[in-house]
CSV table of C-alpha atoms and ligand atoms in Angstrom, one decimal:
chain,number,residue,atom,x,y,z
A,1,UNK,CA,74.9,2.7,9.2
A,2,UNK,CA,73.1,1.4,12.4
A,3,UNK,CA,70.1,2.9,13.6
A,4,UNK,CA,68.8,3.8,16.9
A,5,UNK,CA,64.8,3.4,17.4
A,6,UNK,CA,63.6,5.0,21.0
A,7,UNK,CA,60.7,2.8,22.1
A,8,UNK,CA,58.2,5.3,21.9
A,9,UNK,CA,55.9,4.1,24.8
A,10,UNK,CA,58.4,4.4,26.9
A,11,UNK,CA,57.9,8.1,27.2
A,12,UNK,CA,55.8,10.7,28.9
A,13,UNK,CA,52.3,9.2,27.5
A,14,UNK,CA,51.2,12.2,28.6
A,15,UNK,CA,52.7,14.3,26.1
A,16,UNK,CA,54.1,12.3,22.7
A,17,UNK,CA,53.9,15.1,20.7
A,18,UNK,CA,56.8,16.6,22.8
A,19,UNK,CA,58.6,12.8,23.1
A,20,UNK,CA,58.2,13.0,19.4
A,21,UNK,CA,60.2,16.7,19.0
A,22,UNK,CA,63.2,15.6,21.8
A,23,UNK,CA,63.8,12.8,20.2
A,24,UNK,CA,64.0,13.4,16.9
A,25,UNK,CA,66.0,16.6,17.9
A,26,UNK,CA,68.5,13.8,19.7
A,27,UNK,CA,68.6,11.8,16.7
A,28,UNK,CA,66.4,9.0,16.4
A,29,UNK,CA,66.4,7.3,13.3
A,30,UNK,CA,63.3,5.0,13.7
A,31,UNK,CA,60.2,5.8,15.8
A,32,UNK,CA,59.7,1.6,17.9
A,33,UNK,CA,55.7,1.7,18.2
A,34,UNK,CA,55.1,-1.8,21.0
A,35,UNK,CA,51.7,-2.8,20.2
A,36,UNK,CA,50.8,-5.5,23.3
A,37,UNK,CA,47.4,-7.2,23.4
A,38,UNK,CA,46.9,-9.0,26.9
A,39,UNK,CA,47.4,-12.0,25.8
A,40,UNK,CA,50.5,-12.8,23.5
A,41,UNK,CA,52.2,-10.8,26.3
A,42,UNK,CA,51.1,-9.9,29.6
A,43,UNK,CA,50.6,-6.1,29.4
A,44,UNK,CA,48.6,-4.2,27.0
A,45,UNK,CA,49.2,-0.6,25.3
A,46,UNK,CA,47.2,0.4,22.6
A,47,UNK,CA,46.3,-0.5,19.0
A,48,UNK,CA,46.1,1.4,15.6
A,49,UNK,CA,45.0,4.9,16.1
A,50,UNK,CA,48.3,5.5,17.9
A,51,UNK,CA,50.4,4.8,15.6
A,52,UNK,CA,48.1,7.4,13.1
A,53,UNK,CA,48.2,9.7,16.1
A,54,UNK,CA,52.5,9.4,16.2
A,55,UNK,CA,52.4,9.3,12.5
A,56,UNK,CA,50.9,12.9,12.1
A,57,UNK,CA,53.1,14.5,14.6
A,58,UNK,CA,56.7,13.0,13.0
A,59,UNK,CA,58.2,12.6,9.5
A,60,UNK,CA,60.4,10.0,11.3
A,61,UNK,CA,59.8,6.4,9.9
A,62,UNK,CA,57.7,4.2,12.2
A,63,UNK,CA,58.6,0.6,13.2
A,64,UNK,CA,55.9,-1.0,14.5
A,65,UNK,CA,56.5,-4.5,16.5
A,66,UNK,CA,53.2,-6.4,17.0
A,67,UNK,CA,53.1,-8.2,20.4
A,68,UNK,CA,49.8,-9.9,19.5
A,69,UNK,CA,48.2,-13.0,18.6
A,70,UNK,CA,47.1,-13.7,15.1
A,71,UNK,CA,48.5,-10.2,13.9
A,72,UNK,CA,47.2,-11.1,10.4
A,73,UNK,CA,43.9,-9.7,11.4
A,74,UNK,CA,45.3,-6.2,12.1
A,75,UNK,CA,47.9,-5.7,9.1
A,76,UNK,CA,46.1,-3.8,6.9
A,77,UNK,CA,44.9,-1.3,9.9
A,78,UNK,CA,48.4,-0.8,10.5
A,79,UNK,CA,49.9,-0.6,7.7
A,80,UNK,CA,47.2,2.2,6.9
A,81,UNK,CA,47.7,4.2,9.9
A,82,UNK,CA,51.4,4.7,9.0
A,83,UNK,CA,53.7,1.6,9.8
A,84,UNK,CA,56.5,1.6,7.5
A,85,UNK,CA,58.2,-1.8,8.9
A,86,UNK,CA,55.5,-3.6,10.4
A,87,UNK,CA,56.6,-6.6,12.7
A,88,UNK,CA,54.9,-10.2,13.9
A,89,UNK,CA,55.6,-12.3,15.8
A,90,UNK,CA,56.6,-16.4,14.4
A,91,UNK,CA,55.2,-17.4,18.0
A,92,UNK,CA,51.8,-15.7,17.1
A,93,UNK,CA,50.9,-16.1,13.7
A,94,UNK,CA,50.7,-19.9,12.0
A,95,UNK,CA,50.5,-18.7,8.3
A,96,UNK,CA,53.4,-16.3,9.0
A,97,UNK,CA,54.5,-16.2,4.9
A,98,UNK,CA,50.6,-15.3,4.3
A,99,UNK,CA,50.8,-12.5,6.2
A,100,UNK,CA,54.4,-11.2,5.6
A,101,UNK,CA,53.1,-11.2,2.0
A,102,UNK,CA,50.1,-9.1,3.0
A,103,UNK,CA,52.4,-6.5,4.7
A,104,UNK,CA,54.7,-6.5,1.6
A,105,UNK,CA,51.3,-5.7,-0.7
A,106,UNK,CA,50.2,-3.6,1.4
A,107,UNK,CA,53.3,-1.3,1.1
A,108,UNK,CA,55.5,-1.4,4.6
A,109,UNK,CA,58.3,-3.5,5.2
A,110,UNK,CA,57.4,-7.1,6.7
A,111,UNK,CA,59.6,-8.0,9.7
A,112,UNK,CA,59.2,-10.8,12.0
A,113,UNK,CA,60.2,-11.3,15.5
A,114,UNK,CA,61.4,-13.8,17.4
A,115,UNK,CA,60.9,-14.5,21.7
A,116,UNK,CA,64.2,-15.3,24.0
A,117,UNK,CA,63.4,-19.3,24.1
A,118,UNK,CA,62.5,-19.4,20.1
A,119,UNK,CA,65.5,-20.3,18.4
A,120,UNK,CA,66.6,-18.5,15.1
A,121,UNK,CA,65.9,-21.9,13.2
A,122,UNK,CA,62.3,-20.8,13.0
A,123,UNK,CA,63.1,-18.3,10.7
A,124,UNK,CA,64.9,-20.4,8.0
A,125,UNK,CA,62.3,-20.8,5.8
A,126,UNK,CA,60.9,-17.0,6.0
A,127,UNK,CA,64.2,-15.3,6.0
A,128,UNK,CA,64.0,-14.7,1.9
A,129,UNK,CA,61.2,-12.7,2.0
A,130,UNK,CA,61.3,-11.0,4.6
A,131,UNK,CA,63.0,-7.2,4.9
A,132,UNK,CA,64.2,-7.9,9.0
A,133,UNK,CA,64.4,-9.7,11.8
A,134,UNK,CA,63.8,-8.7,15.5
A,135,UNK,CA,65.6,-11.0,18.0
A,136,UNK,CA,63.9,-10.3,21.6
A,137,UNK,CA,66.8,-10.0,23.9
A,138,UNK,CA,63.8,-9.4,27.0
A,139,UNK,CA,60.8,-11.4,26.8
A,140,UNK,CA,58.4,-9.4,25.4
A,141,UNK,CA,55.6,-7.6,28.0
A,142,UNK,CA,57.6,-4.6,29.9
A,143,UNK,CA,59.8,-1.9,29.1
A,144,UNK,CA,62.6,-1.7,31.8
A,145,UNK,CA,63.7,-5.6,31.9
A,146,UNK,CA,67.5,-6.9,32.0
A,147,UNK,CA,69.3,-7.7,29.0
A,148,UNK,CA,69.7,-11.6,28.4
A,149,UNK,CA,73.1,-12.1,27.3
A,150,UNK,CA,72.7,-15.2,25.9
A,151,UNK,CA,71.0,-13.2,22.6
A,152,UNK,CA,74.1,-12.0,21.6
A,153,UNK,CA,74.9,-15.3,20.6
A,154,UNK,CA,71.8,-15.3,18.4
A,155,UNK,CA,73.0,-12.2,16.6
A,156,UNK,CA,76.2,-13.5,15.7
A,157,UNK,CA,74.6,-17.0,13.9
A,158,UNK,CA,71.6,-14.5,12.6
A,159,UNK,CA,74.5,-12.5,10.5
A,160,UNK,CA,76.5,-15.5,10.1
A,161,UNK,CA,73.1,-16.8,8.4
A,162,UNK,CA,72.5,-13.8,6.7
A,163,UNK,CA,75.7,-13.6,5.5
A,164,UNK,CA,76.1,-17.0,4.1
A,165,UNK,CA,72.7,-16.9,1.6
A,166,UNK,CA,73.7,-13.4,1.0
A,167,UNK,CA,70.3,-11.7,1.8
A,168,UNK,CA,70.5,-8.1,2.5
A,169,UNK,CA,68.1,-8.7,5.6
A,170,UNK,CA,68.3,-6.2,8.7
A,171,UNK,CA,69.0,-7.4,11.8
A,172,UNK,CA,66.7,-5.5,14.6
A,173,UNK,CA,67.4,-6.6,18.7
A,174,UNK,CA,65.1,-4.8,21.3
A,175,UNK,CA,65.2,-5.3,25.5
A,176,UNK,CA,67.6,-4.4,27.7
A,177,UNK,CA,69.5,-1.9,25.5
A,178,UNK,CA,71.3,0.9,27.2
A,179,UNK,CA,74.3,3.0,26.8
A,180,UNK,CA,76.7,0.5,29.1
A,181,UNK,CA,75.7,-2.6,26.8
A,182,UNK,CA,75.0,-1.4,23.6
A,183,UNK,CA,78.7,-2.2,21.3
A,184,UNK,CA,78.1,-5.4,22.4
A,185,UNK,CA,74.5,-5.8,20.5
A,186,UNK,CA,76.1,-3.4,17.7
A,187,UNK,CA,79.3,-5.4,17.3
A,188,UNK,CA,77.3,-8.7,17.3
A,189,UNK,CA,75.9,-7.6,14.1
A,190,UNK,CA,72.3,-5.5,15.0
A,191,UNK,CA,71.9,-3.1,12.2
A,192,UNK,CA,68.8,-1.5,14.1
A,193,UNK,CA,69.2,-1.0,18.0
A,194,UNK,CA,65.9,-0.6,20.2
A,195,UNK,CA,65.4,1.3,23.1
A,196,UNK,CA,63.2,2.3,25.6
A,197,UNK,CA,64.0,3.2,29.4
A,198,UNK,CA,67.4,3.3,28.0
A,199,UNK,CA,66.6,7.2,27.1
A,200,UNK,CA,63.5,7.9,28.5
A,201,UNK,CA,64.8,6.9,31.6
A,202,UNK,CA,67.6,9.9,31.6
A,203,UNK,CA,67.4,13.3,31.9
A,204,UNK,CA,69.0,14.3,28.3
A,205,UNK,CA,68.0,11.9,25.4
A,206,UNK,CA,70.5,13.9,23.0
A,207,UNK,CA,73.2,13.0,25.5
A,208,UNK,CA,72.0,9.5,26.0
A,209,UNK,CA,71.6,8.9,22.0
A,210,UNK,CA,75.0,10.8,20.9
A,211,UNK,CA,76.7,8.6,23.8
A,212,UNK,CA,75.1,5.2,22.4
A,213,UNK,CA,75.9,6.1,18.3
A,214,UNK,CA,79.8,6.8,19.5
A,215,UNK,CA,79.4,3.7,21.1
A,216,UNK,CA,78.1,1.4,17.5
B,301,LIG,C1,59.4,-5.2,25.2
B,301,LIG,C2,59.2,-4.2,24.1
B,301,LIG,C3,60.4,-3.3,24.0
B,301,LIG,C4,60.6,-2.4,25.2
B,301,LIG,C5,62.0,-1.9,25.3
B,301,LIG,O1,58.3,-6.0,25.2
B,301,LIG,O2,59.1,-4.8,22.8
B,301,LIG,O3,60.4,-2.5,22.8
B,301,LIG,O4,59.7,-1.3,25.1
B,301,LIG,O5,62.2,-1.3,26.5
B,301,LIG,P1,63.5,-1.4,27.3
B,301,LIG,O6,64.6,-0.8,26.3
B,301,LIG,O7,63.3,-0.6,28.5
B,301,LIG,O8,63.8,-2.9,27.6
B,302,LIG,ZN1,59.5,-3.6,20.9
């Protein structure tokens, strides 16, 4: 079944612990924690003792997706504050298998992401031990940007990929995602669909959320 993770810090930052009740009540499946550090992106949010904060006010599982460079010095902090998939970035971290290891020892789900202009090739030689891959359809920074279409493409040769070594690895796409475009990322072969302004943005999430599940 495909999932639908609402980009957390998309919301009223003023109030999570509400965010956290709507949304589950609209039926989110994964909880998208953006962790940005100033300088693998442009913007920065916040670091560990949000996602303990989110952790303690939902039972929903938390995805965490590290926009930061050299993420293998924060893995363990994340991983104990309550990340159950933790993801890196290949741009951002040299000894990416190191670290995906850590995150698998450490007990989450390793994951690692890929930028727009990073093709999926870089993954090749991780794909076998890792539990997911998150293709960037934005370029990581801001909440609110367009879809780039050409990532669809990307999804289709990711599965095709997949599919051919027989791996049972998800496939995670986050930017851009909203109710008008989202068969297209779900019939491309996304198993987990991100998404920030896409609900927080509108006035009913459960409305916004039941429309996008008919819709993959
Ligand atoms: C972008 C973040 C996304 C973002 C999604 O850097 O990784 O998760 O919050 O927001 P929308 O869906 O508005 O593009
Ligand atoms: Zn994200």
């Amino acid at each position: 079944m495909k999932k639908i993770a609402p980009s957390i810090l998309s919301g009223n930052l003023l109030n999570l612990a509400a965010e956290l009740e709507l949304i589950k009540e609209a039926g989110a499946d994964l909880i998208h924690i953006d962790i940005m550090d100033g300088i693998f992106v442009p913007n920065i949010t916040a670091g560990w003792d949000i996602v303990s904060a989110i952790k303690s006010g939902t039972d929903i599982p938390l995805d965490v997706h590290l926009m930061i460079d050299k993420p293998e010095r924060y893995i363990e902090e994340f991983v104990k504050s309550g990340a159950d998939i933790l993801t890196i970035h290949q741009e951002g971290c040299i000894h990416l298998h190191r670290a995906v290891e850590k995150i698998r020892e450490l007990g989450a789900s390793p994951g690692v992401a890929i930028n727009p202009s990073t093709p999926i090739s870089a993954l090749d030689e991780i794909l076998d031990y890792i539990d997911l891959v998150l293709i960037m359809s934005v370029n990581p920074g801001f909440s609110g940007q367009e879809f780039i279409y050409g990532s669809l493409f990307k999804i289709e040769n990711m599965r095709k990929i997949i599919a051919k070594r027989e791996l049972e690895t998800l496939i995670e796409v986050d930017g851009g995602i909203k109710v008008l475009n989202i068969a297209d990322v779900a019939n491309s072969g996304a198993n987990i669909i991100v998404s920030g302004s896409g609900i927080f943005k509108t006035d009913d999430y459960k409305k916004t959320i039941m429309e996008m599940k008919e819709r993959i």
